[in-house]
């Protein structure tokens, strides 16, 4: 028998042996077979090799009334679908009549029954000075890299948010994300400031500050989720053609029709130099730089401390006294900025007597401006103003804690509502039971400093502890700091809105944009203004804003 050459290698030798065994097994008395060629060896081996064809993948029968839900779908969304549809959840997509999964394309496919949008918010603890990140900065955080203002801090989020975001944004760096239980996020962030977190919009609460991403915030009234980096969409699909659309789940967790923006503003007194400017430049002059900002509110609050009086002395030449009134025509400024509510707790409301104040109440009524915190007698003055907007029930309750006593309403005299804290605590409890989110505003001590007086602190905290979701100081001519009690927000003083004080501290002020959603208070966006020309506030520059926030947060009571 011819031996195969060693140059063909050991594999060919094995092939030759296998062929020899086959040939010998065929029997016969003939002489030794002729030497096999390499091509024959390969062919013989192939002819005798058992070919294994892969088993076909079994086609699963689609089961009616079943749904497959991908792991990215948040559990509350999955539970809502199962409860409302009555479908049974299965683990194999091929068996399911329906599928719920994360949508990664820009457009929904033809078999889509419903697309559900979920907006997420980038947040930080409330006393955070930076207002947001660019998209590049956000992706740097996602990648575990250093970012100005936050260093190398990882993003905090729960497991559900992590599953969604890593599919949308790609796998984060190992040190770019920390996964925590949802209930642990807020405390963990506050304990390790500065810090960042991600959570669904509808899970926000007041101790968070919502940060902008690439200039966009879900708190914005004109927010477009389609251009926002942190919007996820989930699609419900059907295996059978011809299924009708099924609205099993809320279309979004940020429905503008369920949101209310209440803006609280500080002291307004259209007198002295601001009145002089209104006479010289026009009644609407003070609002020229902030009107658009004020008009964005669904409900705009103005604390006007001054009565309208048809015998008010002319503003020009300048009257520099402390007895204030405004020409009734000045109400056009309030109409121009869209004022919905006027607070009447101010200590100048009776400067020109009771009749001027009663005439002022009638003027507000004629212009469809609602009032609270003052009235024709004590009983009406202290009644809460009940508001409903987009399904949100909000109650405004105000009082004057410092007098002077002669401007406080009595059983037979008009004026500002006196503060009866025990009565107010009971009123807050009743309103909460009726489904109202209660907002308490005070006329309190006027201090030229950011931190509150001890009595101011005591009164404000008592209202928050009683259940008011917001407690705000309308008296301040100098912006004051913040605190929380029972998770409820306290802002001790906003500063001036339309008033003439031009000292550096008095020029600065807050406009507080409070966000309510589906009957809950989610939090506030702090806008900041600087007064110009004794009359005209404008939005602050980034440098001015950062300086104010740093000063106010430094003395915050956290």
C-alpha positions as semicolon CSV with decimal commas, in nm:
position;residue;x (nm);y (nm);z (nm)
1;X;0,000;0,000;0,000
2;X;0,130;0,341;-0,090
3;X;0,194;0,563;0,212
4;X;0,084;0,924;0,197
5;X;0,367;1,173;0,212
6;X;0,437;1,343;0,538
7;X;0,407;1,676;0,362
8;X;0,027;1,635;0,347
9;X;0,015;1,643;0,722
10;X;-0,144;1,434;0,983
11;X;-0,500;1,521;0,878
12;X;-0,456;1,356;0,537
13;X;-0,312;1,051;0,705
14;X;-0,630;1,016;0,910
15;X;-0,836;1,053;0,594
16;X;-0,638;0,774;0,427
17;X;-0,683;0,538;0,718
18;X;-1,055;0,604;0,721
19;X;-1,083;0,525;0,350
20;X;-0,877;0,206;0,388
21;X;-1,107;0,083;0,660
22;X;-1,404;0,142;0,436
23;X;-1,248;-0,040;0,142
24;X;-1,145;-0,340;0,350
25;X;-1,490;-0,360;0,491
26;X;-1,631;-0,405;0,140
27;X;-1,470;-0,762;0,121
28;X;-1,334;-0,951;-0,187
29;X;-1,023;-1,165;-0,255
30;X;-0,867;-0,934;-0,499
31;X;-0,517;-0,813;-0,443
32;X;-0,427;-0,504;-0,256
33;X;-0,605;-0,198;-0,382
34;X;-0,429;0,060;-0,582
35;X;-0,301;0,363;-0,398
36;X;-0,575;0,623;-0,344
37;X;-0,524;0,976;-0,464
38;X;-0,580;1,268;-0,219
39;X;-0,891;1,380;-0,409
40;X;-1,041;1,032;-0,375
41;X;-0,967;1,027;-0,004
42;X;-1,156;1,356;0,048
43;X;-1,451;1,240;-0,162
44;X;-1,476;0,906;0,018
45;X;-1,464;1,074;0,355
46;X;-1,738;1,316;0,253
47;X;-1,957;1,034;0,120
48;X;-1,941;0,850;0,450
49;X;-1,983;1,155;0,681
50;X;-2,327;1,187;0,840
51;X;-2,474;1,528;0,753
52;X;-2,658;1,693;1,044
53;X;-2,919;1,945;0,929
54;X;-3,008;2,200;1,201
55;X;-3,353;2,146;1,338
56;X;-3,597;2,412;1,217
57;X;-3,695;2,673;1,475
58;X;-4,044;2,587;1,584
59;X;-4,304;2,846;1,497
60;X;-4,490;2,939;1,815
61;X;-4,861;2,970;1,790
62;X;-4,979;3,318;1,872
63;X;-5,204;3,305;2,176
64;X;-5,497;3,542;2,188
65;X;-5,505;3,788;2,477
66;X;-5,133;3,770;2,549
67;X;-4,867;4,039;2,558
68;X;-4,488;4,037;2,568
69;X;-4,331;4,330;2,753
70;X;-3,966;4,417;2,705
71;X;-3,744;4,465;3,008
72;X;-3,698;4,838;2,934
73;X;-4,065;4,910;3,001
74;X;-4,112;5,066;3,347
75;X;-4,305;4,844;3,585
76;X;-4,586;5,095;3,644
77;X;-4,646;5,119;3,270
78;X;-4,652;4,741;3,237
79;X;-4,890;4,705;3,531
80;X;-5,125;4,968;3,389
81;X;-5,142;4,782;3,058
82;X;-5,207;4,445;3,221
83;X;-5,477;4,582;3,449
84;X;-5,665;4,777;3,184
85;X;-5,634;4,528;2,900
86;X;-5,687;4,204;3,092
87;X;-5,414;4,041;2,881
88;X;-5,181;3,770;3,011
89;X;-4,808;3,836;3,008
90;X;-4,587;3,580;2,828
91;X;-4,210;3,548;2,815
92;X;-4,173;3,450;2,445
93;X;-4,233;3,733;2,194
94;X;-4,340;3,482;1,929
95;X;-4,637;3,364;2,133
96;X;-4,770;3,711;2,210
97;X;-5,060;3,873;2,031
98;X;-4,924;4,210;2,144
99;X;-4,584;4,357;2,225
100;X;-4,491;4,654;2,443
101;X;-4,135;4,774;2,392
102;X;-3,907;5,075;2,371
103;X;-3,932;5,260;2,040
104;X;-3,592;5,352;1,901
105;X;-3,693;5,492;1,562
106;X;-3,824;5,841;1,500
107;X;-4,153;5,717;1,357
108;X;-4,393;5,453;1,482
109;X;-4,440;5,146;1,254
110;X;-4,776;5,070;1,089
111;X;-4,868;4,802;1,344
112;X;-4,853;5,052;1,632
113;X;-5,165;5,058;1,847
114;X;-5,038;5,318;2,091
115;X;-4,721;5,517;2,154
116;X;-4,656;5,616;2,515
117;X;-4,417;5,901;2,589
118;X;-4,216;5,925;2,907
119;X;-4,020;6,242;2,987
120;X;-3,728;6,224;3,229
121;X;-3,577;6,512;3,424
122;X;-3,216;6,585;3,509
123;X;-3,219;6,707;3,868
124;X;-2,995;6,819;4,151
125;X;-3,058;6,907;4,517
126;X;-3,252;7,233;4,549
127;X;-2,963;7,460;4,661
128;X;-2,763;7,400;4,341
129;X;-2,631;7,708;4,160
130;X;-2,575;7,577;3,802
131;X;-2,899;7,574;3,603
132;X;-2,821;7,299;3,355
133;X;-2,583;7,113;3,125
134;X;-2,522;7,129;2,753
135;X;-2,576;6,805;2,564
136;X;-2,199;6,763;2,543
137;X;-2,166;6,809;2,919
138;X;-2,446;6,563;2,986
139;X;-2,280;6,300;2,768
140;X;-1,955;6,363;2,951
141;X;-2,129;6,284;3,280
142;X;-2,280;5,972;3,119
143;X;-1,931;5,873;3,018
144;X;-1,792;5,920;3,367
145;X;-1,596;6,235;3,287
146;X;-1,546;6,564;3,472
147;X;-1,799;6,846;3,426
148;X;-1,780;7,202;3,557
149;X;-1,989;7,249;3,871
150;X;-2,033;6,877;3,939
151;X;-1,683;6,731;3,910
152;X;-1,676;6,353;3,857
153;X;-2,002;6,275;4,031
154;X;-2,199;5,985;3,880
155;X;-2,561;6,014;3,776
156;X;-2,798;5,868;4,035
157;X;-3,102;5,678;3,908
158;X;-3,313;5,373;3,975
159;X;-3,288;5,046;3,784
160;X;-3,591;5,119;3,565
161;X;-3,450;5,454;3,447
162;X;-3,111;5,292;3,390
163;X;-3,256;5,024;3,160
164;X;-3,428;5,289;2,949
165;X;-3,138;5,531;2,931
166;X;-2,866;5,283;2,845
167;X;-3,078;5,168;2,549
168;X;-3,138;5,526;2,435
169;X;-2,794;5,672;2,507
170;X;-2,564;5,371;2,497
171;X;-2,386;5,190;2,776
172;X;-2,263;5,439;3,039
173;X;-1,919;5,429;3,191
174;X;-1,887;5,196;3,489
175;X;-1,839;5,497;3,716
176;X;-2,084;5,720;3,529
177;X;-2,398;5,584;3,694
178;X;-2,502;5,474;4,043
179;X;-2,817;5,262;4,075
180;X;-3,032;5,314;4,386
181;X;-3,383;5,234;4,498
182;X;-3,624;5,511;4,392
183;X;-3,695;5,613;4,751
184;X;-3,321;5,649;4,824
185;X;-3,233;5,891;4,543
186;X;-3,324;6,220;4,709
187;X;-3,145;6,163;5,038
188;X;-2,838;6,022;4,865
189;X;-2,817;6,327;4,640
190;X;-2,851;6,571;4,930
191;X;-2,587;6,389;5,134
192;X;-2,328;6,414;4,857
193;X;-2,375;6,760;4,706
194;X;-2,310;6,862;4,435
195;X;-2,483;6,570;4,270
196;X;-2,699;6,481;3,972
197;X;-2,987;6,241;3,925
198;X;-3,233;6,126;3,660
199;X;-3,597;6,044;3,727
200;X;-3,935;6,052;3,551
201;X;-4,100;6,393;3,532
202;X;-4,406;6,287;3,729
203;X;-4,189;6,169;4,020
204;X;-4,045;6,514;4,089
205;X;-4,078;6,674;4,431
206;X;-3,994;7,018;4,572
207;X;-3,650;6,934;4,718
208;X;-3,519;6,873;4,365
209;X;-3,401;7,144;4,128
210;X;-3,484;7,063;3,766
211;X;-3,183;7,132;3,543
212;X;-3,193;7,222;3,178
213;X;-3,043;6,987;2,922
214;X;-2,927;7,163;2,605
215;X;-3,137;7,461;2,717
216;X;-3,462;7,264;2,760
217;X;-3,655;7,196;3,079
218;X;-3,976;6,992;3,119
219;X;-4,095;7,275;3,345
220;X;-4,114;7,505;3,041
221;X;-4,463;7,584;2,916
222;X;-4,346;7,563;2,550
223;X;-4,150;7,241;2,610
224;X;-4,118;7,015;2,303
225;X;-4,051;6,653;2,403
226;X;-3,954;6,566;2,046
227;X;-3,638;6,778;2,069
228;X;-3,549;6,679;2,425
229;X;-3,266;6,433;2,483
230;X;-3,435;6,260;2,777
231;X;-3,766;6,162;2,618
232;X;-3,837;5,789;2,579
233;X;-4,122;5,636;2,379
234;X;-4,278;5,296;2,424
235;X;-4,485;5,128;2,155
236;X;-4,771;4,883;2,184
237;X;-4,782;4,663;1,872
238;X;-5,018;4,397;1,743
239;X;-4,929;4,069;1,573
240;X;-5,257;4,079;1,382
241;X;-5,331;4,337;1,118
242;X;-5,649;4,535;1,140
243;X;-5,648;4,583;1,517
244;X;-5,795;4,910;1,624
245;X;-5,599;5,159;1,828
246;X;-5,599;5,077;2,198
247;X;-5,563;5,362;2,448
248;X;-5,469;5,144;2,741
249;X;-5,215;5,377;2,899
250;X;-5,173;5,753;2,955
251;X;-5,015;5,897;2,641
252;X;-4,746;6,076;2,842
253;X;-4,624;6,140;3,194
254;X;-4,604;6,512;3,111
255;X;-4,940;6,622;2,974
256;X;-4,956;7,004;2,940
257;X;-5,329;6,978;2,994
258;X;-5,267;6,849;3,347
259;X;-5,005;7,106;3,443
260;X;-5,048;7,445;3,612
261;X;-4,785;7,716;3,648
262;X;-4,848;7,951;3,940
263;X;-4,609;8,245;3,956
264;X;-4,565;8,423;4,288
265;X;-4,408;8,769;4,277
266;X;-4,286;9,008;4,543
267;X;-4,379;9,357;4,650
268;X;-4,555;9,589;4,406
269;X;-4,619;9,954;4,489
270;X;-4,686;10,178;4,190
271;X;-4,593;10,499;4,372
272;X;-4,301;10,741;4,415
273;X;-4,036;10,710;4,148
274;X;-4,191;10,416;3,964
275;X;-4,510;10,623;3,928
276;X;-4,301;10,913;3,800
277;X;-4,147;10,688;3,533
278;X;-4,491;10,562;3,437
279;X;-4,602;10,921;3,383
280;X;-4,292;11,003;3,178
281;X;-4,247;10,679;2,981
282;X;-4,598;10,536;2,978
283;X;-4,800;10,320;3,213
284;X;-4,666;9,995;3,063
285;X;-4,299;10,098;3,089
286;X;-4,211;9,891;3,402
287;X;-4,308;9,561;3,235
288;X;-4,114;9,611;2,914
289;X;-3,838;9,358;2,988
290;X;-4,029;9,089;3,179
291;X;-4,380;9,085;3,036
292;X;-4,325;8,773;2,827
293;X;-4,191;8,591;3,132
294;X;-4,493;8,687;3,341
295;X;-4,738;8,594;3,067
296;X;-4,605;8,236;3,064
297;X;-4,777;8,173;3,397
298;X;-5,121;8,016;3,399
299;X;-5,193;8,198;3,724
300;X;-5,000;8,519;3,796
301;X;-4,996;8,651;4,154
302;X;-4,921;9,016;4,233
303;X;-4,886;9,146;4,589
304;X;-5,000;9,505;4,540
305;X;-4,961;9,698;4,865
306;X;-5,108;10,022;4,736
307;X;-5,474;10,125;4,686
308;X;-5,603;10,278;4,366
309;X;-5,750;10,619;4,444
310;X;-5,917;10,857;4,203
311;X;-5,798;11,155;4,410
312;X;-5,438;11,031;4,429
313;X;-5,200;11,329;4,406
314;X;-5,007;11,350;4,077
315;X;-4,687;11,148;4,058
316;X;-4,514;11,429;3,875
317;X;-4,347;11,614;4,027
318;X;-4,207;11,334;4,240
319;X;-4,377;11,269;4,573
320;X;-4,126;11,111;4,809
321;X;-4,347;11,044;5,113
322;X;-4,452;10,711;5,262
323;X;-4,826;10,752;5,213
324;X;-4,889;10,555;4,895
325;X;-5,162;10,543;4,632
326;X;-5,188;10,477;4,260
327;X;-5,392;10,637;3,987
328;X;-5,673;10,395;3,890
329;X;-5,541;10,400;3,534
330;X;-5,230;10,218;3,655
331;X;-5,430;9,898;3,673
332;X;-5,354;9,868;3,302
333;X;-5,003;9,759;3,400
334;X;-5,150;9,463;3,588
335;X;-5,373;9,378;3,293
336;X;-5,075;9,406;3,057
337;X;-4,876;9,140;3,245
338;X;-5,178;8,911;3,282
339;X;-5,235;8,940;3,657
340;X;-5,493;8,686;3,774
341;X;-5,469;8,730;4,150
342;X;-5,382;9,024;4,376
343;X;-5,277;8,970;4,736
344;X;-5,404;9,238;4,980
345;X;-5,194;9,173;5,291
346;X;-4,976;9,482;5,246
347;X;-4,941;9,744;5,518
348;X;-5,018;10,043;5,289
349;X;-5,360;9,932;5,168
350;X;-5,545;10,180;5,394
351;X;-5,308;10,472;5,338
352;X;-5,591;10,675;5,183
353;X;-5,875;10,547;5,394
354;X;-6,133;10,272;5,392
355;X;-6,335;10,400;5,097
356;X;-6,030;10,408;4,870
357;X;-5,963;10,048;4,965
358;X;-6,324;9,944;4,900
359;X;-6,310;10,122;4,563
360;X;-5,991;9,929;4,489
361;X;-6,170;9,600;4,558
362;X;-6,441;9,699;4,312
363;X;-6,183;9,800;4,049
364;X;-6,021;9,456;4,071
365;X;-6,363;9,296;4,034
366;X;-6,434;9,504;3,723
367;X;-6,108;9,382;3,566
368;X;-6,167;9,014;3,655
369;X;-5,875;9,008;3,896
370;X;-5,938;8,791;4,201
371;X;-5,816;8,889;4,547
372;X;-5,733;8,731;4,882
373;X;-5,558;8,824;5,207
374;X;-5,777;9,133;5,254
375;X;-6,139;9,234;5,225
376;X;-6,434;9,436;5,343
377;X;-6,424;9,270;5,686
378;X;-6,227;9,012;5,880
379;X;-6,439;8,717;5,775
380;X;-6,405;8,784;5,402
381;X;-6,043;8,898;5,432
382;X;-5,919;8,570;5,574
383;X;-6,108;8,338;5,340
384;X;-5,888;8,133;5,105
385;X;-5,905;8,195;4,733
386;X;-5,992;7,864;4,568
387;X;-5,863;7,808;4,215
388;X;-5,896;7,519;3,972
389;X;-5,689;7,488;3,658
390;X;-5,618;7,182;3,442
391;X;-5,750;6,956;3,715
392;X;-5,526;7,111;3,982
393;X;-5,697;7,255;4,288
394;X;-5,498;7,535;4,453
395;X;-5,594;7,740;4,758
396;X;-5,427;8,074;4,835
397;X;-5,433;8,184;5,197
398;X;-5,269;8,507;5,316
399;X;-5,236;8,721;5,626
400;X;-5,050;9,016;5,778
401;X;-4,847;8,921;6,086
402;X;-4,696;9,260;6,174
403;X;-4,963;9,527;6,122
404;X;-4,981;9,809;6,200
405;X;-5,296;9,707;6,380
406;X;-5,505;9,987;6,234
407;X;-5,483;9,836;5,882
408;X;-5,604;9,492;5,990
409;X;-5,960;9,393;5,908
410;X;-6,208;9,359;6,192
411;X;-6,569;9,246;6,209
412;X;-6,684;9,586;6,086
413;X;-6,376;9,736;5,919
414;X;-6,203;9,651;5,590
415;X;-5,835;9,579;5,569
416;X;-5,570;9,308;5,557
417;X;-5,638;8,966;5,706
418;X;-5,480;8,932;6,052
419;X;-5,278;8,618;6,117
420;X;-5,460;8,365;6,330
421;X;-5,219;8,074;6,300
422;X;-5,435;7,824;6,487
423;X;-5,732;7,902;6,260
424;X;-5,505;7,880;5,954
425;X;-5,368;7,540;6,056
426;X;-5,723;7,406;6,079
427;X;-5,811;7,569;5,749
428;X;-5,511;7,406;5,580
429;X;-5,616;7,064;5,709
430;X;-5,970;7,111;5,576
431;X;-5,847;7,227;5,237
432;X;-5,608;6,934;5,211
433;X;-5,894;6,696;5,277
434;X;-6,084;6,861;4,992
435;X;-5,794;6,796;4,754
436;X;-5,644;7,146;4,750
437;X;-5,275;7,223;4,739
438;X;-5,247;7,509;4,988
439;X;-5,022;7,812;4,932
440;X;-4,974;8,049;5,227
441;X;-4,833;8,397;5,178
442;X;-4,729;8,628;5,460
443;X;-4,683;8,999;5,506
444;X;-4,410;8,982;5,768
445;X;-4,095;9,154;5,891
446;X;-3,902;9,359;5,635
447;X;-3,530;9,284;5,673
448;X;-3,232;9,392;5,465
449;X;-3,068;9,051;5,483
450;X;-3,105;8,710;5,322
451;X;-3,178;8,506;5,638
452;X;-3,511;8,533;5,824
453;X;-3,599;8,668;6,165
454;X;-3,670;8,409;6,437
455;X;-4,041;8,495;6,454
456;X;-4,063;8,484;6,077
457;X;-3,904;8,139;6,079
458;X;-4,147;8,017;6,345
459;X;-4,458;8,138;6,161
460;X;-4,352;8,012;5,820
461;X;-4,252;7,669;5,947
462;X;-4,578;7,625;6,135
463;X;-4,774;7,665;5,811
464;X;-4,551;7,423;5,621
465;X;-4,574;7,168;5,900
466;X;-4,952;7,206;5,893
467;X;-4,955;7,097;5,530
468;X;-4,912;7,406;5,311
469;X;-4,703;7,295;5,013
470;X;-4,567;7,649;4,965
471;X;-4,512;7,920;5,227
472;X;-4,392;8,247;5,077
473;X;-4,305;8,593;5,206
474;X;-4,460;8,877;5,006
475;X;-4,325;9,151;5,235
476;X;-3,957;9,141;5,145
477;X;-3,788;9,432;4,969
478;X;-3,465;9,231;5,000
479;X;-3,464;8,871;4,866
480;X;-3,444;8,606;5,134
481;X;-3,345;8,243;5,157
482;X;-3,531;7,911;5,159
483;X;-3,607;7,614;5,381
484;X;-3,818;7,298;5,386
485;X;-4,048;7,157;5,651
486;X;-4,216;6,818;5,607
487;X;-4,091;6,833;5,248
488;X;-4,284;7,155;5,185
489;X;-4,112;7,463;5,041
490;X;-4,054;7,781;5,240
491;X;-3,934;8,099;5,068
492;X;-3,893;8,368;5,331
493;X;-3,904;8,661;5,089
494;X;-3,902;8,725;4,713
495;X;-3,794;9,091;4,695
496;X;-3,960;9,364;4,486
497;X;-4,149;9,330;4,160
498;X;-4,271;9,680;4,062
499;X;-4,117;9,916;4,317
500;X;-3,853;10,186;4,303
501;X;-3,576;10,085;4,546
502;X;-3,236;10,106;4,378
503;X;-2,997;10,003;4,656
504;X;-2,798;9,699;4,543
505;X;-2,971;9,448;4,768
506;X;-3,316;9,587;4,693
507;X;-3,265;9,575;4,318
508;X;-3,247;9,195;4,320
509;X;-3,555;8,976;4,338
510;X;-3,712;8,639;4,263
511;X;-4,004;8,537;4,046
512;X;-4,110;8,192;4,167
513;X;-4,262;7,964;3,897
514;X;-4,441;7,690;4,091
515;X;-4,537;7,375;3,898
516;X;-4,842;7,165;3,981
517;X;-4,920;6,841;3,799
518;X;-5,209;6,598;3,840
519;X;-5,302;6,740;4,179
520;X;-4,948;6,744;4,318
521;X;-4,691;7,018;4,371
522;X;-4,373;6,919;4,185
523;X;-4,143;7,211;4,259
524;X;-4,032;7,559;4,164
525;X;-3,817;7,724;3,901
526;X;-3,650;8,031;4,046
527;X;-3,631;8,323;3,806
528;X;-3,422;8,622;3,910
529;X;-3,457;8,992;3,824
530;X;-3,258;9,313;3,856
531;X;-3,428;9,653;3,879
532;X;-3,323;9,932;3,641
533;X;-3,419;10,300;3,630
534;X;-3,616;10,287;3,958
535;X;-3,896;10,115;3,771
536;X;-3,810;9,844;3,519
537;X;-3,699;9,496;3,630
538;X;-3,511;9,273;3,386
539;X;-3,392;8,914;3,401
540;X;-3,046;8,883;3,552
541;X;-2,733;8,800;3,360
542;X;-2,585;8,454;3,437
543;X;-2,315;8,617;3,653
544;X;-2,566;8,824;3,851
545;X;-2,789;8,523;3,897
546;X;-2,510;8,297;4,019
547;X;-2,402;8,560;4,273
548;X;-2,755;8,588;4,415
549;X;-2,812;8,213;4,432
550;X;-2,479;8,156;4,603
551;X;-2,553;8,423;4,864
552;X;-2,907;8,304;4,932
553;X;-2,827;7,932;4,938
554;X;-2,530;7,990;5,169
555;X;-2,767;8,089;5,451
556;X;-3,041;7,840;5,359
557;X;-3,198;7,637;5,635
558;X;-3,171;7,284;5,501
